[in-house]
Every structure is written in structure tokens, then in C-alpha cells.
Short mmCIF file of C-alpha atoms in Angstrom, two decimals:
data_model
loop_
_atom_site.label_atom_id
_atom_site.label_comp_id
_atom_site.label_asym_id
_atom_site.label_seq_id
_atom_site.Cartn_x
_atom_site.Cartn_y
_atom_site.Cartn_z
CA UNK A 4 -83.49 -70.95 -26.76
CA UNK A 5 -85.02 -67.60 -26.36
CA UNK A 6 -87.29 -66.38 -24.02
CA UNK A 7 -89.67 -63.79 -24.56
CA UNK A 8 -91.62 -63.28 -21.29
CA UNK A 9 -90.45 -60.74 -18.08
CA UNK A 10 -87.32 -62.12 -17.26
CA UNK A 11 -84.88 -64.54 -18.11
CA UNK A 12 -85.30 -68.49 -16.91
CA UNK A 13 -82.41 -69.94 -14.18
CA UNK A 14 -79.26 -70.68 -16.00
CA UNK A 15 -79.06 -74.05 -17.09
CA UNK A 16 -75.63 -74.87 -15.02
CA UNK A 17 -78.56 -74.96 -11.57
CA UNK A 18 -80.51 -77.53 -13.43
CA UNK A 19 -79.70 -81.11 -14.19
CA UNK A 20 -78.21 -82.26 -17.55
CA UNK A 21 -75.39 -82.38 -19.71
CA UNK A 22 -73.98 -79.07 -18.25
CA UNK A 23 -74.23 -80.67 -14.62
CA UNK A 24 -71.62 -83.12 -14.30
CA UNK A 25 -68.29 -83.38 -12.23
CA UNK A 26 -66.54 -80.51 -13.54
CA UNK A 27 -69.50 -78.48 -13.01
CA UNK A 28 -69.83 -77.44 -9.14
CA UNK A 29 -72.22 -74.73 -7.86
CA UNK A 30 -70.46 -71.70 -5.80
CA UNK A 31 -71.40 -71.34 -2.16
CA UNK A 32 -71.49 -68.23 0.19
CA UNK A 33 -67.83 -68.75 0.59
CA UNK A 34 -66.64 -69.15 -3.27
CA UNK A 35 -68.94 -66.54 -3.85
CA UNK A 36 -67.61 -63.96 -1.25
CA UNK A 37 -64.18 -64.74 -2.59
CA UNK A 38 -65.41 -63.95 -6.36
CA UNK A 39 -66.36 -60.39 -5.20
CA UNK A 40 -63.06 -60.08 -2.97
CA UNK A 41 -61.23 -61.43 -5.94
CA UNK A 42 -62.79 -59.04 -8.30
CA UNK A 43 -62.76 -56.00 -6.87
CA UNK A 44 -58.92 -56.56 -5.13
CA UNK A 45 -56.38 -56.67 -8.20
CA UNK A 46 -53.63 -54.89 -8.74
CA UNK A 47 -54.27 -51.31 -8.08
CA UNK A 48 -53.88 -52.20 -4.28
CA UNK A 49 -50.31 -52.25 -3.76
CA UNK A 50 -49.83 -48.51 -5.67
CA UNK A 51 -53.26 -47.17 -4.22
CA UNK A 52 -51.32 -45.52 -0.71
CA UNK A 53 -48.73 -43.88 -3.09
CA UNK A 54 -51.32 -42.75 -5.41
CA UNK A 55 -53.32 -40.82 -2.75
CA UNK A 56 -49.90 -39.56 -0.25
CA UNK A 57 -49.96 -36.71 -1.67
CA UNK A 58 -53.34 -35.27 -0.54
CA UNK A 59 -52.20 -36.33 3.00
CA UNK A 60 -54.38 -38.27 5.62
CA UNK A 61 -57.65 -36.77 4.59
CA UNK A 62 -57.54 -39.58 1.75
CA UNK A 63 -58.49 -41.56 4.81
CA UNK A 64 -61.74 -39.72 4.64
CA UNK A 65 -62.81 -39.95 0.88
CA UNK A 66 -62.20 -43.55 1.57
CA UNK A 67 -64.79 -44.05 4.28
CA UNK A 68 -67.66 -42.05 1.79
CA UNK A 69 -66.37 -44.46 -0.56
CA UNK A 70 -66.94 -46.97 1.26
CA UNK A 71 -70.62 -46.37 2.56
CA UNK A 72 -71.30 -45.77 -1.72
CA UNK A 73 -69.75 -49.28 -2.11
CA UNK A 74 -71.66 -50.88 0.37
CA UNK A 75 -74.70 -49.25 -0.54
CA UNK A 76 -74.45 -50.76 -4.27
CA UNK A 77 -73.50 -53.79 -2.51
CA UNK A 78 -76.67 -53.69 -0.53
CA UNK A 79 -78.73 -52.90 -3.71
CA UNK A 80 -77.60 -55.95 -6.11
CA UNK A 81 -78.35 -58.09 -3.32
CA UNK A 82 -81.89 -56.75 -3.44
CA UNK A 83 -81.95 -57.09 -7.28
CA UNK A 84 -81.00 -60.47 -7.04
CA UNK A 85 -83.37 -61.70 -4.64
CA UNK A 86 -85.90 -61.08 -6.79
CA UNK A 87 -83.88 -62.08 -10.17
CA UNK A 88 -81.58 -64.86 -9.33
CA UNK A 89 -80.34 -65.40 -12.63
CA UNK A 90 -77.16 -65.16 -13.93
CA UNK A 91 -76.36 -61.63 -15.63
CA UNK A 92 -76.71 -59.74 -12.49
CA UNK A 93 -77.23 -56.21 -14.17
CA UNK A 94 -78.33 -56.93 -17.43
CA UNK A 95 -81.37 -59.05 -16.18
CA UNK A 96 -82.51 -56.28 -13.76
CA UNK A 97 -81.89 -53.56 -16.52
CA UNK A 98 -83.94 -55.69 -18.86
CA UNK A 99 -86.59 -56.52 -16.55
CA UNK A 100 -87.47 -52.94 -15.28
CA UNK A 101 -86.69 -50.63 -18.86
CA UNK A 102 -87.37 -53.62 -21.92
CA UNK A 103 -84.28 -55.40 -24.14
CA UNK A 104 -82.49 -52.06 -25.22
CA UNK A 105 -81.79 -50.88 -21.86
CA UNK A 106 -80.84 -54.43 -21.07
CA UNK A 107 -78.94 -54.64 -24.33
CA UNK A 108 -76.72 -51.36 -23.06
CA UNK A 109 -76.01 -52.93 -19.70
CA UNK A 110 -74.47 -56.41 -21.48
CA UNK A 111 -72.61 -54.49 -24.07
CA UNK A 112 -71.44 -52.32 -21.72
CA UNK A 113 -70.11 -54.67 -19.36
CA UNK A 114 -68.67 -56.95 -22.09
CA UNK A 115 -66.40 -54.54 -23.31
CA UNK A 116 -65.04 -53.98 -19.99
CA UNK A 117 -64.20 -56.90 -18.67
CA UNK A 118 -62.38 -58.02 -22.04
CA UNK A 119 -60.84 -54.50 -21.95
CA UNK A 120 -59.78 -54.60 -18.53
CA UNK A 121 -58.43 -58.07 -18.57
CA UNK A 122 -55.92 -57.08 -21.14
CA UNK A 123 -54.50 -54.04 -18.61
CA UNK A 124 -54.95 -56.80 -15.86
CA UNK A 125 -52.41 -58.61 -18.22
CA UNK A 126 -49.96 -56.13 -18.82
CA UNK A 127 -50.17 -54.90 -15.35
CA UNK A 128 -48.96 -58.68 -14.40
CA UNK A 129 -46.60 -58.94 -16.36
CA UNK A 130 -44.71 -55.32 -14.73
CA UNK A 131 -44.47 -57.25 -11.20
CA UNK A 132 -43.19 -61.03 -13.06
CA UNK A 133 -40.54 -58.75 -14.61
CA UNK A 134 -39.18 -58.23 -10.59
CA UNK A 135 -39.02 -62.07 -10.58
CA UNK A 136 -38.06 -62.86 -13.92
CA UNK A 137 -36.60 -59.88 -16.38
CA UNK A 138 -38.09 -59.93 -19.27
CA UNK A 139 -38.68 -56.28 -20.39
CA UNK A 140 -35.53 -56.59 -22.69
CA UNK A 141 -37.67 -58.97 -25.21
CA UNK A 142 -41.02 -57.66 -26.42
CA UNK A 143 -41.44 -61.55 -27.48
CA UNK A 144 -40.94 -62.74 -24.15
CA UNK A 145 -42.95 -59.75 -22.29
CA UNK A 146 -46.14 -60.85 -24.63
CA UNK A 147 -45.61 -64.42 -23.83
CA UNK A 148 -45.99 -63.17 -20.20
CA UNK A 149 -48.70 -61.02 -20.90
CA UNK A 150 -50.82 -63.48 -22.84
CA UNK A 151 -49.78 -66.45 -20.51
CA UNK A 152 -51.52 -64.24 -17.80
CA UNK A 153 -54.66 -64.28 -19.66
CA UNK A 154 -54.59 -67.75 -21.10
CA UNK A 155 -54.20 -69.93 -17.93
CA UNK A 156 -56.97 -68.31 -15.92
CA UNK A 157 -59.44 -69.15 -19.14
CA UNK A 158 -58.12 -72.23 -19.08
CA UNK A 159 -59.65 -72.80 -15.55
CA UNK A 160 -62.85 -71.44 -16.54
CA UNK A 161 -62.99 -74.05 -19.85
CA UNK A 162 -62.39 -77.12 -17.23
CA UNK A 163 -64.90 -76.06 -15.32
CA UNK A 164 -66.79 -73.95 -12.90
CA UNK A 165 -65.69 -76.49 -9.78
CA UNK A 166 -62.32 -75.32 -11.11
CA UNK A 167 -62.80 -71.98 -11.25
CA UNK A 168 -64.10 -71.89 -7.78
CA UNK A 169 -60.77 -73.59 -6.32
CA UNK A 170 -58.27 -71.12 -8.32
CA UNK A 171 -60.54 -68.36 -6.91
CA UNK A 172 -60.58 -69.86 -3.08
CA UNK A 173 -56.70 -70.23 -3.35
CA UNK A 174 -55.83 -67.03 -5.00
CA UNK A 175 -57.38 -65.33 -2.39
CA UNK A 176 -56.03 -66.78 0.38
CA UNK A 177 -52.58 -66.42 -0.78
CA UNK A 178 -53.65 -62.82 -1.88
CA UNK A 179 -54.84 -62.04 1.53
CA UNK A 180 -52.07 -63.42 3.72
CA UNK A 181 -49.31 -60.60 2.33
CA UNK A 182 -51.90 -58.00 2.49
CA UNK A 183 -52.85 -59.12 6.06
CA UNK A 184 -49.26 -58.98 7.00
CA UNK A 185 -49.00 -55.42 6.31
CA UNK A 186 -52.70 -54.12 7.60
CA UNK A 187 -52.28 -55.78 10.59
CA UNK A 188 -48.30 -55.94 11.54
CA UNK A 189 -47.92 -52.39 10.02
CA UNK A 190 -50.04 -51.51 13.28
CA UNK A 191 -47.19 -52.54 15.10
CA UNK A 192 -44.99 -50.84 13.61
CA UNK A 193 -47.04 -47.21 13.37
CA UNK A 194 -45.42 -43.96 14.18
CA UNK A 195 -47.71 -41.17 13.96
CA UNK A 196 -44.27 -38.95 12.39
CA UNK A 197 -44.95 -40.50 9.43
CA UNK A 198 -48.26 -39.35 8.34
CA UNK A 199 -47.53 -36.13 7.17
CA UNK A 200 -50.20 -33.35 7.29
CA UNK A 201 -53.80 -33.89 7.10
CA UNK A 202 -53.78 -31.67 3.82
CA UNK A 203 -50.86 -31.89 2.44
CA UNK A 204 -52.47 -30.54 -1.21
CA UNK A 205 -52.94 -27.03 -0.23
CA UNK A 206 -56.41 -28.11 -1.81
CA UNK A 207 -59.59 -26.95 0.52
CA UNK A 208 -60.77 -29.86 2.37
CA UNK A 209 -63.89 -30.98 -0.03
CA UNK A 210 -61.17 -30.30 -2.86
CA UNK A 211 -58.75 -32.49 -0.84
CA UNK A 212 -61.43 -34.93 -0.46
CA UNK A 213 -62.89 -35.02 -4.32
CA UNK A 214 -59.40 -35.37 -5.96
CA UNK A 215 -57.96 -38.13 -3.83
CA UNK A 216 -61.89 -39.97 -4.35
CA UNK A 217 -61.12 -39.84 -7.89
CA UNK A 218 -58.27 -41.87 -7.83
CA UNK A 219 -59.94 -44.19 -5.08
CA UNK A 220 -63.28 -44.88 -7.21
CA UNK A 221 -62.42 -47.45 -9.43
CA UNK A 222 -60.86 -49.34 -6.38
CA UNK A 223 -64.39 -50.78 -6.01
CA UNK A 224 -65.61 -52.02 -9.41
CA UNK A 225 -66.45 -55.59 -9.17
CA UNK A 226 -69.17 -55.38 -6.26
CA UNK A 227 -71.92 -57.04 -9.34
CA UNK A 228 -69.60 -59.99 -8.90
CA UNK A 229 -71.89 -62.66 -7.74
CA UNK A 230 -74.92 -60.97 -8.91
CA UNK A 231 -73.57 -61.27 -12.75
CA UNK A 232 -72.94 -65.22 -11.77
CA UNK A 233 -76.10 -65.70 -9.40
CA UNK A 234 -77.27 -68.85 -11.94
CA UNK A 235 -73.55 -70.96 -10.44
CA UNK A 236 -74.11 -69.80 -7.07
CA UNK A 237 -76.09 -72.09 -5.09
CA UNK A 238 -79.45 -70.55 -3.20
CA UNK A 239 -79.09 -67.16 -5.09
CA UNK A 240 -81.79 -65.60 -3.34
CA UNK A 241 -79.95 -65.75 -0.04
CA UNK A 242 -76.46 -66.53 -0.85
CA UNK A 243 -75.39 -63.65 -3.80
CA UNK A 244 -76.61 -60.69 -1.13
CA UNK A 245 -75.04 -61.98 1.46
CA UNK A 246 -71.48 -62.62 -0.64
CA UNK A 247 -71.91 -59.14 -2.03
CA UNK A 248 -72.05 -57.21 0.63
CA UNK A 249 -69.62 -59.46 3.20
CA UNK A 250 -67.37 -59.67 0.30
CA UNK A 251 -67.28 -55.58 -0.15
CA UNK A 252 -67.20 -55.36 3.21
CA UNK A 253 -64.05 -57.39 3.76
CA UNK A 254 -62.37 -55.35 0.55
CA UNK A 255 -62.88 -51.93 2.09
CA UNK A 256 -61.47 -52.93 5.32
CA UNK A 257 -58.40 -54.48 4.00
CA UNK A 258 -57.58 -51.43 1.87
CA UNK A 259 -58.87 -49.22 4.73
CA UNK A 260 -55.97 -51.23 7.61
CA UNK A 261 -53.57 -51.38 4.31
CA UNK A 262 -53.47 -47.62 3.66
CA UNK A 263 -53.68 -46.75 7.38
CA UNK A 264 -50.21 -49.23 7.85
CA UNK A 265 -48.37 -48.17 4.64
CA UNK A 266 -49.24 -44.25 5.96
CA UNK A 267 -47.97 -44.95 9.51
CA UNK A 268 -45.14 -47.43 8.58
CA UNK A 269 -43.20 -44.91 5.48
CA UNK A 270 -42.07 -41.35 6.08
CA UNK A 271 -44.77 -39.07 3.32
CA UNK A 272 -42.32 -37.13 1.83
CA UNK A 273 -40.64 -40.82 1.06
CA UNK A 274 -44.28 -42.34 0.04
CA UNK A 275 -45.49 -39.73 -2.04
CA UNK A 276 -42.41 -40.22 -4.27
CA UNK A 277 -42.55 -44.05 -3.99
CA UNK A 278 -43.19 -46.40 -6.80
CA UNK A 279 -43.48 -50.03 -4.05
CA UNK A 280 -45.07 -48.46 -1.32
CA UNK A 281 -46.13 -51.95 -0.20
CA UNK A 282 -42.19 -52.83 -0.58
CA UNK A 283 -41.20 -50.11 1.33
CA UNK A 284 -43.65 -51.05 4.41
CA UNK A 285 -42.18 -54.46 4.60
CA UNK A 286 -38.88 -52.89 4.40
CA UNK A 287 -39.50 -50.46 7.14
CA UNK A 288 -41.19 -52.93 9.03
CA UNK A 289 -38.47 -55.76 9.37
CA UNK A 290 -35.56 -54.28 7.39
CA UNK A 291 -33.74 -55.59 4.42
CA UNK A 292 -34.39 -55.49 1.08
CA UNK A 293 -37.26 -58.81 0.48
CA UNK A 294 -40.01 -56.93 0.34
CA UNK A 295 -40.16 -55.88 -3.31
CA UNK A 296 -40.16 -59.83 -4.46
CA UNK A 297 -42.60 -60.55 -1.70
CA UNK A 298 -44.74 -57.54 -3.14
CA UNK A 299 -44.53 -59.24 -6.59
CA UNK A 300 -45.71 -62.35 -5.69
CA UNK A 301 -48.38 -60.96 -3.88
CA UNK A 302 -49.57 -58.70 -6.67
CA UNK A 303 -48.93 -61.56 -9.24
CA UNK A 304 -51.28 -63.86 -7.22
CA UNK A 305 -53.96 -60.55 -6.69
CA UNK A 306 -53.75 -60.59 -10.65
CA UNK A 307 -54.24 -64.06 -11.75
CA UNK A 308 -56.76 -64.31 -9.30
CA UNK A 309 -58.65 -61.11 -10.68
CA UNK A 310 -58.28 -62.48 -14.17
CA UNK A 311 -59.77 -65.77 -13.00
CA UNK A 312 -62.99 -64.26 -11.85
CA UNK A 313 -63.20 -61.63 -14.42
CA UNK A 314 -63.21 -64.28 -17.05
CA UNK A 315 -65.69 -65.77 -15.86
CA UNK A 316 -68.03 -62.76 -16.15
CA UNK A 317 -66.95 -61.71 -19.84
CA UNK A 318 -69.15 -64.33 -20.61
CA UNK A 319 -71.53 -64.71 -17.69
CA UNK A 320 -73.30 -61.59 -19.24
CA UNK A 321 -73.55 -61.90 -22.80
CA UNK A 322 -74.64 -65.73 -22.22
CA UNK A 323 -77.51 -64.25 -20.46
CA UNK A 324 -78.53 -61.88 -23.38
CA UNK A 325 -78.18 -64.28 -25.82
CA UNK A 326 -80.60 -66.39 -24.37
CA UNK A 327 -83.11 -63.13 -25.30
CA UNK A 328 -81.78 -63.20 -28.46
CA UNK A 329 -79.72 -59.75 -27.85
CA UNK A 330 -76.38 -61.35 -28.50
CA UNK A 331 -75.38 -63.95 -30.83
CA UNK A 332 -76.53 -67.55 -30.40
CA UNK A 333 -73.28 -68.53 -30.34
CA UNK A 334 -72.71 -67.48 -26.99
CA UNK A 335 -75.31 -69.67 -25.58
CA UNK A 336 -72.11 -72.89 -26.06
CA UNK A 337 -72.29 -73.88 -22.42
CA UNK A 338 -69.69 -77.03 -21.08
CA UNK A 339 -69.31 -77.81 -17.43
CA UNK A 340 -71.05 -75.16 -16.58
CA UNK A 341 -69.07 -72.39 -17.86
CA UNK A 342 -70.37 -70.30 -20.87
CA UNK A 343 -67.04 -71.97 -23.58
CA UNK A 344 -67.87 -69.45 -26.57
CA UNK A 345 -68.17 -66.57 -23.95
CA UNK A 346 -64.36 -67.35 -22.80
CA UNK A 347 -62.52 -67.73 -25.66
CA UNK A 348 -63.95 -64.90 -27.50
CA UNK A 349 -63.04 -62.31 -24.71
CA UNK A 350 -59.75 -64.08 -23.92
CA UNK A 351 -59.40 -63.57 -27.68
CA UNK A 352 -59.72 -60.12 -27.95
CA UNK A 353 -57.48 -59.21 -25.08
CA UNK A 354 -55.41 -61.39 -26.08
CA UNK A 355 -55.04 -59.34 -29.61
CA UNK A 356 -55.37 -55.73 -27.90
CA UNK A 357 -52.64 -56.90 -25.83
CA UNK A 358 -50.26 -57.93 -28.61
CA UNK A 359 -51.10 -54.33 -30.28
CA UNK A 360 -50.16 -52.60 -27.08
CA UNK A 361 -46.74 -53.94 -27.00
CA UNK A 362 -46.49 -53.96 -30.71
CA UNK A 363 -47.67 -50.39 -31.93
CA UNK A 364 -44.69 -48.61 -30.20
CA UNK A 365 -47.19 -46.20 -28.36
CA UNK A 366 -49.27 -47.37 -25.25
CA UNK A 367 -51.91 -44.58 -26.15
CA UNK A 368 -54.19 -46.41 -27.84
CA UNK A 369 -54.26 -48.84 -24.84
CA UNK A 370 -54.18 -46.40 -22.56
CA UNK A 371 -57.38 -44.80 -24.03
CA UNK A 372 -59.18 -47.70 -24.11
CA UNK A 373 -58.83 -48.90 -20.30
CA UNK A 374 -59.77 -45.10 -19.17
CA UNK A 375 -63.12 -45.76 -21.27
CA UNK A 376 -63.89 -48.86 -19.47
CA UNK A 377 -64.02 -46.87 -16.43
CA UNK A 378 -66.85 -45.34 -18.10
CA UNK A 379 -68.23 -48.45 -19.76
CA UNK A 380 -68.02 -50.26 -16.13
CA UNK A 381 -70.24 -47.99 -14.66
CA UNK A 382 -73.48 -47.87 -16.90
CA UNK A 383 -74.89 -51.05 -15.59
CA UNK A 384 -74.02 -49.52 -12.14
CA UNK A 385 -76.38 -46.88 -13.03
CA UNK A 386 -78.87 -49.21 -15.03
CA UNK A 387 -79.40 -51.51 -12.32
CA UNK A 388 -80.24 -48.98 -9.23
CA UNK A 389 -82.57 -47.02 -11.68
CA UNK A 390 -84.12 -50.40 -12.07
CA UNK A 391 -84.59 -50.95 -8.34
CA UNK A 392 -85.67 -47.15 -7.84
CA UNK A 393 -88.67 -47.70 -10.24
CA UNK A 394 -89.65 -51.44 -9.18
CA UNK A 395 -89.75 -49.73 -5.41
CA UNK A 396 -91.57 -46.29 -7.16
CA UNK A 397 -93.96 -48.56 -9.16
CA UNK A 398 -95.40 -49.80 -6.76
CA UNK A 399 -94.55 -53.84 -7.54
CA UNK A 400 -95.48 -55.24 -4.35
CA UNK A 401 -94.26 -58.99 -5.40
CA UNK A 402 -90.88 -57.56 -5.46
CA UNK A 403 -90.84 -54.96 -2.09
CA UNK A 404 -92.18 -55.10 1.20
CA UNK A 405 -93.75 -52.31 2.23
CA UNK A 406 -92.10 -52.22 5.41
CA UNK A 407 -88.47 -51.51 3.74
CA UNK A 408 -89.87 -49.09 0.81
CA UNK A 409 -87.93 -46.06 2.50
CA UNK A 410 -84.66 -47.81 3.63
CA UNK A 411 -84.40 -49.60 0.31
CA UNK A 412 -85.06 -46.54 -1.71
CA UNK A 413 -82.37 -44.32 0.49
CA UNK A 414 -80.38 -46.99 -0.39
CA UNK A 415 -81.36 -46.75 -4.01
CA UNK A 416 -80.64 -43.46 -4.26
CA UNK A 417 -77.36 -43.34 -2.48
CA UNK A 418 -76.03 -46.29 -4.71
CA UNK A 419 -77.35 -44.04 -7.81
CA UNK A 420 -75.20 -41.19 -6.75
CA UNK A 421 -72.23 -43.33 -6.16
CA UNK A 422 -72.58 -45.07 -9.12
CA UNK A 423 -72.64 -40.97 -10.77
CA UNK A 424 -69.71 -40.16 -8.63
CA UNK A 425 -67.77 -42.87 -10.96
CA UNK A 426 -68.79 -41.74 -14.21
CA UNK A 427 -67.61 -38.10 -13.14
CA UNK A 428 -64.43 -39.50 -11.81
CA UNK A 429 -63.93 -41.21 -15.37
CA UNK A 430 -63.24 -37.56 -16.86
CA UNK A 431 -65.11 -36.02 -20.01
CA UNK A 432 -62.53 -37.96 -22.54
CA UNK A 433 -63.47 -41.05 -20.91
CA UNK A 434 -67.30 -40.08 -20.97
CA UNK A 435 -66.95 -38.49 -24.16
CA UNK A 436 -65.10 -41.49 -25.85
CA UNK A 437 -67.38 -44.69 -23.91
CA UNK A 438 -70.53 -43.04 -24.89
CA UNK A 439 -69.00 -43.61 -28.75
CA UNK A 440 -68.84 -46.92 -27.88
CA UNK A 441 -72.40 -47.53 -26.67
CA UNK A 442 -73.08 -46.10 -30.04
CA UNK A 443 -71.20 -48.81 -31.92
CA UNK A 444 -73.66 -51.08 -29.67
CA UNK A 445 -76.94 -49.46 -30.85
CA UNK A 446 -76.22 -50.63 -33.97
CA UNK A 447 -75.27 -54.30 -32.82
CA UNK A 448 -78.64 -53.93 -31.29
CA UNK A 449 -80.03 -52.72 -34.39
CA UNK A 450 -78.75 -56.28 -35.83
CA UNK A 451 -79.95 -58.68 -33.21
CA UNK A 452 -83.18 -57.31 -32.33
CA UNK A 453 -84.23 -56.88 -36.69
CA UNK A 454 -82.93 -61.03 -36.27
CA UNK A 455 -85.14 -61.94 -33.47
CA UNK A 456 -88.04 -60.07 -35.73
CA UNK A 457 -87.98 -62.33 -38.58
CA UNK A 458 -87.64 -65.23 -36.23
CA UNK A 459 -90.85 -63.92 -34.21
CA UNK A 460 -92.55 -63.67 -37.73
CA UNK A 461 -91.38 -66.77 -39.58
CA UNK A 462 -92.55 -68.77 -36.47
CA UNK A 463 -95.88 -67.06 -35.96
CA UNK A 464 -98.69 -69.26 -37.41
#
């Protein structure tokens, strides 16, 4: 099962057999795109306009650099995967360009953050299903909630790929038809009154601009979406590019026309001090009081849709290193095209750091942990565009034209220095704390790689 040459085989879900069958369906361009909208839209959306008010309307501006970094990292993993259309999107590029350690680092990295950040997915669920249904009187119920969040999207992904596709095609539909209603009706509604000063911080404007980017940067984390599942998606050398960047594309815009609305549609000194800013846009907008459910169900759907695709890629990645022998064999256990083992082992852990949260008494611990995956997230960011800048610097002519050497390495680079933007905005106790973890991983690596030695050694002749 393990391969020792330059890069990984095509997962076995693209190839005939017993993972191929009814239940197993390969994504097109349009499941694809939805998996990146679906990824990188969860929940932070509907607090996002409150979150940045109080810098005033030159939030607007942090979001457009944003944006081009987005888009440029978008740009790049469609590159990568041109060339590497297997699924593990950064890992396989990582390994590919720097050996198995560097590889190693991008799969462990990426592992712990998706299990990690599927449990705050969880518990951020269950604060909107407690509009619907009170429940924060019983910490028995509220984990019921929490873990039923987490449960039923794995559940998809053990049925089957085809499955997971349709929850993710529905989820964002219904996740986009709210959000839609106030981008585009807020417009309507827009009274320039409302937005408040341009700097409302007092900050200087590159101070204005920094601060309000820091909050903004993690809105974008999930653009490796279809590149970390480019073995289920069908033509990956055309189709994960293309879903990367039209997916990113769509996300920016829609939290672009959603911040624009929410800014022109609620008074600032009312938004800066608001807790449902999207519930207090729909209010403005056609009066009454709905708008807080309607904002739940929207951000419940936003959730369960995120939690849908980011199953999928807790195991997408260490499936691919464990066919190098970096992870376990165990994670190999492939049914209906969906990496089983992967699942319930990360659907397992959140599952338990979940129950901790609302059992320990103090969210700290939690709280600690989810600021480190904003760390964790970004070091396959970082490994994969230092793997394009040195295939394009190498001179590896099977992999770039020479016609696009300086407009893919601009892009490279720009996508490198977005990708450093995030670890800054992570904060030294992130840094400080995630880099602890990769050290915990060295020695995992330590494990595996001493394993695949003896196997090397008892099979050599």
C-alpha cells in the first residue's frame, strides 16, 4: 500500500473497484465549487460586520487586500493541483517539492485542525439552535446538540461520497438564499447615515487597516478545499482550479455585498454594540422582530454544511499520508469512497474535546486550542506556495511553462505573504503554543518513518 517514488498514485475512489460503487459518486465543478464555498463560509459570517464596526468603513478596505491574498492562494493550489491531482491537496505538494517530513508537517498540521475546528464548529451550532430550541439550561441536552452537530454530517460522509456531495449542494443553497437576501435587498434599503466614519478607531489608517485584517483573516481558511479532495473530484487537472478559485471568488463577494448591506442597513453606534447584526439588518430592513430565528436557521444550515465538508477533509489528508506510510495504516479503510477510519477517528476526538469543553467548567482550555488551529491551519498554506516557488525556481519544466514563470511566481509570492499575514494575525500565544504541537508531531514522525524502515529492510532481498 505504500508508495515510495515522487508522488503519491490517484486515489483509489477515481479508479474502478470495490470503492466505486453506487454510493460512491465523483464531485464535479459544481459540487466542488460548493465544497470550497461551504468550507470557507461557516459561522463567523453572520458576527463578522459587528466584529469589524468598530474600525469604521475602512474595514471595507482590509477586506479587498484580503481578498486579492485569497484569490491569489486560490490561484496557486489550482496550479499545484494541475500538476498533482491527487487527493491531499497540500500535503502531496509539500511532500513532492521538500521529501516526507515536510509533507509529514503539512498532514499533521492540517489534521489537527480540522478535528479541532469541527468541535468549535459544534459548539458554535449549538449557540444559534439554542434561539430555536432552549437548551442552555441542561449541559446534557446542550452536548446532545453539540455532538448531534458533529455526528450527522459524518454520518453523510460514512454513506458515501455521492452523499456527501448532495448535503453539500443543499446546504449551500439554503445557506446562500438568507445571505443573498441581505447582500442584495440590504442595497435597497442603504442609507449612507449609517456608516459611521471612515475611521472610527482613532487608529492611523494602515493601523485601522491591520487590526480590522486580523479579525477578517481567518474568514478565508478553506480555499485548499478541493485541492485536499482532488482524487473525488472528477478531471482534477481542470476542474479543482477552476472550483478553487470561482468558489473563493463567490465567498469574498458575498461577505464583501453582506458587510457593505449590514453597514448601510444598521445605525454604527447600534452595530458596533450588536451581538445579531445579521438580525438587526432584517429587522431594519422589513421591521418586526423574525429576523433573529431566520438568522439561526441560516447560521445553523452555514454550520452543518461547514461540518459536512470539513469532515470530509479530516480524513482526506491523513488517508493520503498513510498511503506513504507517514500515518497509520489504519487510515488507508476506504468504503464508498470516503476514507471510514479517517471519519470516525476525527469525529471522535471532537466529539470528546467537545464533551470536556462543556464539562470542565472553564472554556479556556477550548478556547486555547481553536486559537492554535489558526496557527496549525496555516502551515500547509505556507508549505504548499514554498513548494510551487521552488518547482517554478528549479527550473522543472514538466511542471511550468515558461511563458507564465513570472505571473505564476508573483503569484507565488503574494500567496506566501498572505499565507504569513495569517500566522501573524494568529498572535505569538497561538504561534508560540501550535509550534508545540508540530513538536508532538516530530515525534509521531519519528514513529512512522523508524516503521516504514524496518519494512524497507525486512522486504529488501
Amino acid at each position: 500500500m505504500h508508495d515510495t517514488g515522487t508522488a503519491p498514485p490517484p486515489a483509489p475512489a477515481a479508479t474502478p473497484g470495490r470503492h466505486d460503487s453506487k454510493h460512491a459518486r465523483r464531485f464535479g465543478l459544481p459540487i466542488a465549487t460548493c465544497l470550497v464555498i461551504g468550507n470557507i463560509i461557516g459561522g463567523g459570517i453572520f458576527l463578522l460586520p459587528a466584529s469589524v464596526a468598530p474600525y469604521g468603513t475602512i474595514a471595507l478596505v482590509a477586506f479587498v487586500v484580503l481578498t486579492v491574498g485569497a484569490i491569489a492562494l486560490a490561484l496557486v493550489f489550482g496550479r499545484l493541483a494541475h500538476r498533482h491531482p491527487q487527493t491531499g491537496g497540500p500535503y502531496v505538494y509539500a511532500r513532492e517539492a521538500f521529501g516526507d517530513f515536510a509533507g509529514f508537517l503539512a498532514a499533521w498540521s492540517y489534521w489537527i485542525t480540522t478535528w479541532v475546528s469541527n468541535a468549535a464548529l459544534a459548539v458554535a451550532a449549538v449557540g444559534y439552535l439554542d434561539v430555536l430550541l432552549p437548551i442552555h439550561g441542561s449541559t446534557f441536552w446542550t452536548i446532545v446538540a453539540a455532538l448531534a452537530c458533529q455526528w450527522l454530517p459524518a454520518l453523510a460522509n460514512l454513506a458515501g461520497t455521492r452523499y456527501v456531495g448532495a448535503v453539500q449542494l443543499v446546504s449551500t443553497v439554503l445557506k446562500f438564499a438568507p445571505l443573498l437576501l441581505v447582500a442584495v435587498g440590504g442595497l435597497f434599503f442603504f442609507q449612507s447615515d449609517n456608516l459611521g466614519p471612515f475611521r472610527a478607531s482613532g487608529d492611523s489608517a494602515i493601523g485601522a487597516v491591520s487590526a480590522s485584517a486580523a479579525i477578517l483573516l481567518f474568514s478565508y481558511l478553506g480555499v485548499e478545499s478541493a485541492s485536499v479532495s482532488a482524487g473525488e473530484v472528477r478531471d482534477p487537472q481542470r476542474n479543482v482550479g477552476r472550483a478553487t478559485v470561482l468558489g473563493t471568488g463567490l465567498a469574498a463577494l458575498l461577505y464583501l455585498l453582506c458587510t457593505v448591506s449590514v453597514f448601510g442597513t444598521v445605525p454604527h453606534d447600534r452595530l458596533v454594540n450588536s451581538t445579531a447584526p445579521f438580525s438587526d439588518a432584517v429587522n431594519a430592513m422589513f421591521g418586526g422582530t423574525w429576523g433573529g430565528t431566520a438568522v439561526a436557521v441560516a447560521a445553523l444550515v452555514s454550520m452543518v454544511g461547514a461540518l459536512n465538508g470539513w469532515t470530509l477533509l479530516s480524513a482526506q489528508t491523513p488517508y493520503a499520508a498513510a498511503k506513504d506510510g507517514l500515518f497509520p495504516k489504519a487510515f488507508l479503510r476506504k468504503r464508498r469512497g470516503v476514507p471510514t477510519f479517517g471519519v470516525l477517528v476525527a469525529v471522535s476526538l471532537a466529539s470528546l474535546l467537545t464533551i470536556y469543553n462543556y464539562t470542565s467548567g472553564s472554556a479556556a482550555v477550548f478556547n486555547t486550542l481553536v486559537l492554535v488551529t489558526t496557527f496549525t491551519a496555516t502551515v500547509p498554506y505556507l508549505l504548499a506556495t514554498a513548494a510551487q516557488i521552488y518547482f517554478l525556481l528549479s527550473g522543472q519544466g514538466e511542471r511550468v511553462h515558461t511563458s507564465r514563470l513570472v505571473r505564476d511566481l508573483v503569484l507565488a509570492l503574494v500567496a506566501f505573504g498572505f499565507s504569513m499575514w495569517l500566522v501573524g494575525g494568529a498572535g505569538y500565544a497561538a504561534v508560540y503554543q501550535g509550534v508545540l504541537f508540530l513538536f508532538v508531531g516530530v515525534l509521531v514522525y519519528a514513529w512512522m518513518a523508524a516503521r516504514k524502515k524496518r519494512a524497507a529492510i525486512a522486504e529488501a532481498p
